[in-house]
mmCIF file of C-alpha atoms and ligand atoms in Angstrom:
data_model
loop_
_atom_site.group_PDB
_atom_site.id
_atom_site.type_symbol
_atom_site.label_atom_id
_atom_site.label_comp_id
_atom_site.label_asym_id
_atom_site.label_seq_id
_atom_site.Cartn_x
_atom_site.Cartn_y
_atom_site.Cartn_z
ATOM 1 C CA MET M 292 -109.208 -81.804 -58.040
ATOM 2 C CA PRO M 293 -107.188 -78.810 -59.213
ATOM 3 C CA ILE M 294 -103.629 -79.581 -60.191
ATOM 4 C CA ASP M 295 -100.407 -78.207 -58.757
ATOM 5 C CA ALA M 296 -99.044 -76.153 -61.661
ATOM 6 C CA THR M 297 -95.512 -76.316 -60.253
ATOM 7 C CA LEU M 298 -95.231 -80.084 -60.809
ATOM 8 C CA ALA M 299 -93.384 -81.684 -63.729
ATOM 9 C CA TYR M 300 -95.300 -82.606 -66.886
ATOM 10 C CA ASP M 301 -97.222 -85.902 -66.694
ATOM 11 C CA ASP M 302 -97.407 -87.447 -70.153
ATOM 12 C CA GLN M 303 -100.390 -89.606 -69.146
ATOM 13 C CA ASN M 304 -102.688 -86.567 -68.795
ATOM 14 C CA ILE M 305 -105.860 -86.642 -70.880
ATOM 15 C CA PHE M 306 -104.776 -83.965 -73.369
ATOM 16 C CA ALA M 307 -101.431 -85.698 -73.961
ATOM 17 C CA ARG M 308 -103.458 -88.804 -74.792
ATOM 18 C CA ILE M 309 -105.686 -86.811 -77.171
ATOM 19 C CA LEU M 310 -102.544 -85.440 -78.869
ATOM 20 C CA ARG M 311 -101.227 -88.990 -79.322
ATOM 21 C CA GLY M 312 -104.587 -90.091 -80.754
ATOM 22 C CA GLU M 313 -105.164 -92.545 -77.898
ATOM 23 C CA ILE M 314 -108.570 -91.080 -77.127
ATOM 24 C CA PRO M 315 -110.907 -89.268 -79.523
ATOM 25 C CA ALA M 316 -111.702 -85.562 -79.670
ATOM 26 C CA LYS M 317 -113.899 -83.465 -81.952
ATOM 27 C CA LYS M 318 -111.098 -81.523 -83.633
ATOM 28 C CA VAL M 319 -111.687 -78.141 -85.232
ATOM 29 C CA HIS M 320 -108.097 -77.190 -86.082
ATOM 30 C CA GLU M 321 -104.653 -78.732 -86.126
ATOM 31 C CA ASP M 322 -101.298 -77.391 -87.235
ATOM 32 C CA GLU M 323 -97.618 -77.751 -86.349
ATOM 33 C CA HIS M 324 -97.951 -76.056 -82.972
ATOM 34 C CA ALA M 325 -101.547 -76.440 -81.792
ATOM 35 C CA LEU M 326 -104.616 -78.628 -81.635
ATOM 36 C CA ALA M 327 -108.146 -77.294 -81.049
ATOM 37 C CA PHE M 328 -111.142 -79.426 -80.144
ATOM 38 C CA HIS M 329 -114.568 -79.156 -78.530
ATOM 39 C CA ASP M 330 -114.692 -79.260 -74.744
ATOM 40 C CA ILE M 331 -116.459 -82.442 -73.613
ATOM 41 C CA ASN M 332 -118.587 -80.432 -71.156
ATOM 42 C CA ALA M 333 -119.405 -77.219 -73.031
ATOM 43 C CA GLN M 334 -120.152 -74.160 -70.875
ATOM 44 C CA ALA M 335 -121.316 -72.002 -73.809
ATOM 45 C CA PRO M 336 -122.715 -72.606 -77.331
ATOM 46 C CA VAL M 337 -119.102 -72.490 -78.512
ATOM 47 C CA HIS M 338 -116.535 -73.950 -76.105
ATOM 48 C CA ILE M 339 -113.270 -74.953 -77.709
ATOM 49 C CA LEU M 340 -109.995 -75.940 -76.073
ATOM 50 C CA VAL M 341 -106.781 -74.928 -77.818
ATOM 51 C CA ILE M 342 -103.622 -76.699 -76.679
ATOM 52 C CA PRO M 343 -99.982 -76.462 -77.713
ATOM 53 C CA LYS M 344 -98.453 -79.654 -79.101
ATOM 54 C CA GLY M 345 -95.469 -79.380 -76.778
ATOM 55 C CA ALA M 346 -95.397 -80.790 -73.244
ATOM 56 C CA TYR M 347 -96.300 -77.782 -71.080
ATOM 57 C CA VAL M 348 -98.189 -78.004 -67.792
ATOM 58 C CA SER M 349 -99.655 -74.522 -67.743
ATOM 59 C CA TRP M 350 -99.522 -70.971 -69.027
ATOM 60 C CA ASP M 351 -96.715 -70.384 -66.553
ATOM 61 C CA ASP M 352 -94.676 -73.305 -67.886
ATOM 62 C CA PHE M 353 -95.313 -72.394 -71.544
ATOM 63 C CA SER M 354 -94.529 -68.709 -71.149
ATOM 64 C CA ALA M 355 -91.272 -69.574 -69.330
ATOM 65 C CA ARG M 356 -90.010 -72.489 -71.465
ATOM 66 C CA GLY M 357 -91.812 -72.333 -74.812
ATOM 67 C CA SER M 358 -89.752 -71.365 -77.847
ATOM 68 C CA GLU M 359 -90.550 -68.198 -79.774
ATOM 69 C CA ALA M 360 -91.877 -70.345 -82.618
ATOM 70 C CA GLU M 361 -94.121 -72.400 -80.316
ATOM 71 C CA ILE M 362 -95.513 -69.327 -78.587
ATOM 72 C CA ALA M 363 -96.115 -67.456 -81.823
ATOM 73 C CA GLY M 364 -97.624 -70.537 -83.450
ATOM 74 C CA PHE M 365 -99.932 -71.175 -80.522
ATOM 75 C CA VAL M 366 -101.147 -67.576 -80.238
ATOM 76 C CA ARG M 367 -101.787 -67.458 -83.972
ATOM 77 C CA ALA M 368 -103.694 -70.747 -83.805
ATOM 78 C CA VAL M 369 -105.992 -69.440 -81.048
ATOM 79 C CA GLY M 370 -106.779 -66.370 -83.133
ATOM 80 C CA LYS M 371 -107.308 -68.420 -86.266
ATOM 81 C CA VAL M 372 -109.736 -70.809 -84.583
ATOM 82 C CA ALA M 373 -111.854 -67.903 -83.306
ATOM 83 C CA ARG M 374 -111.757 -66.252 -86.730
ATOM 84 C CA ASN M 375 -112.691 -69.476 -88.532
ATOM 85 C CA LEU M 376 -115.641 -69.953 -86.183
ATOM 86 C CA GLY M 377 -116.930 -66.460 -87.028
ATOM 87 C CA LEU M 378 -116.482 -65.188 -83.496
ATOM 88 C CA VAL M 379 -114.630 -61.940 -84.092
ATOM 89 C CA ALA M 380 -117.670 -59.809 -84.918
ATOM 90 C CA PRO M 381 -119.958 -61.109 -82.138
ATOM 91 C CA GLY M 382 -117.064 -61.407 -79.688
ATOM 92 C CA TYR M 383 -115.491 -64.185 -77.683
ATOM 93 C CA ARG M 384 -113.640 -64.876 -74.435
ATOM 94 C CA LEU M 385 -110.325 -66.631 -73.758
ATOM 95 C CA LEU M 386 -109.497 -68.241 -70.423
ATOM 96 C CA ALA M 387 -106.425 -70.132 -69.247
ATOM 97 C CA ASN M 388 -106.752 -71.525 -65.731
ATOM 98 C CA THR M 389 -103.389 -71.916 -64.022
ATOM 99 C CA GLY M 390 -103.054 -73.929 -60.822
ATOM 100 C CA GLY M 391 -105.169 -74.318 -57.714
ATOM 101 C CA ASP M 392 -106.899 -70.966 -57.227
ATOM 102 C CA ALA M 393 -108.018 -70.968 -60.858
ATOM 103 C CA GLY M 394 -109.221 -74.582 -60.671
ATOM 104 C CA GLN M 395 -107.015 -75.971 -63.448
ATOM 105 C CA GLU M 396 -107.870 -79.672 -63.744
ATOM 106 C CA VAL M 397 -105.871 -80.920 -66.711
ATOM 107 C CA PRO M 398 -102.078 -80.504 -66.434
ATOM 108 C CA HIS M 399 -101.458 -79.640 -70.090
ATOM 109 C CA LEU M 400 -101.821 -75.962 -71.033
ATOM 110 C CA HIS M 401 -105.199 -75.238 -72.587
ATOM 111 C CA VAL M 402 -106.912 -72.017 -73.540
ATOM 112 C CA HIS M 403 -110.694 -72.109 -73.358
ATOM 113 C CA LEU M 404 -112.413 -70.249 -76.198
ATOM 114 C CA PHE M 405 -116.012 -69.321 -75.384
ATOM 115 C CA GLY M 406 -118.597 -67.709 -77.641
ATOM 116 C CA GLY M 407 -121.994 -67.953 -79.222
ATOM 117 C CA ARG M 408 -123.888 -65.900 -76.639
ATOM 118 C CA HIS M 409 -123.387 -62.898 -74.381
ATOM 119 C CA LEU M 410 -120.948 -64.279 -71.833
ATOM 120 C CA GLY M 411 -121.934 -62.242 -68.797
ATOM 121 C CA PRO M 412 -119.624 -60.928 -66.094
ATOM 122 C CA MET M 413 -115.975 -61.886 -66.255
ATOM 123 C CA LEU M 414 -115.955 -63.701 -62.904
ATOM 124 C CA ALA M 415 -118.541 -65.107 -60.509
ATOM 125 C CA ARG M 416 -118.823 -62.798 -57.505
HETATM 126 P P1 5GP Q 546 -109.615 -76.633 -66.659
HETATM 127 O O1 5GP Q 546 -110.552 -76.698 -65.497
HETATM 128 O O2 5GP Q 546 -108.387 -77.483 -66.451
HETATM 129 O O3 5GP Q 546 -109.301 -75.238 -67.078
HETATM 130 O O4 5GP Q 546 -110.422 -77.230 -67.887
HETATM 131 C C1 5GP Q 546 -110.371 -78.570 -68.275
HETATM 132 C C2 5GP Q 546 -111.450 -78.745 -69.333
HETATM 133 O O5 5GP Q 546 -111.197 -79.967 -70.005
HETATM 134 C C3 5GP Q 546 -112.862 -78.829 -68.774
HETATM 135 O O6 5GP Q 546 -113.656 -77.797 -69.332
HETATM 136 C C4 5GP Q 546 -113.335 -80.223 -69.176
HETATM 137 O O7 5GP Q 546 -114.707 -80.267 -69.545
HETATM 138 C C5 5GP Q 546 -112.417 -80.566 -70.339
HETATM 139 N N1 5GP Q 546 -112.148 -81.972 -70.507
HETATM 140 C C6 5GP Q 546 -111.766 -82.856 -69.543
HETATM 141 N N2 5GP Q 546 -111.578 -84.081 -70.062
HETATM 142 C C7 5GP Q 546 -111.840 -83.968 -71.379
HETATM 143 C C8 5GP Q 546 -111.806 -84.901 -72.455
HETATM 144 O O8 5GP Q 546 -111.502 -86.090 -72.304
HETATM 145 N N3 5GP Q 546 -112.128 -84.442 -73.691
HETATM 146 C C9 5GP Q 546 -112.469 -83.131 -73.907
HETATM 147 N N4 5GP Q 546 -112.752 -82.770 -75.158
HETATM 148 N N5 5GP Q 546 -112.496 -82.217 -72.920
HETATM 149 C C10 5GP Q 546 -112.199 -82.638 -71.674
#
């Protein structure tokens, strides 16, 4: 079920639990502002989720309330993960689902990082 991105942050969501180390994740990067790990249900040869460490429901929430340092740190982390995975030359795609129409399922901001093959059209028609 897609989430309502206007609701308050729920600290029992699955990514909050990954951040607290309560459930495992295959981590590829961690720093002060971000954690990156493999998606449990990969949709491409490379499918990484990058999340901010702060409690933000969605891109909307983060872009409205995140500090300059958190936003800069998060954006830099996304770029660094892609670079470290060797995805700049072949290319990659970023996706941040926000709310119902986009089908966001986990109410903690996450950017999907896809790569490893030609990714096809931007959206299903
Ligand atoms: P959304 O639809 O919210 O944009 O994407 C949520 C993503 O989280 C999905 O691609 C889903 O496979 C992934 N996911 C859900 N639960 C877990 C989990 O427990 N661990 C990991 N690594 N990924 C998860």
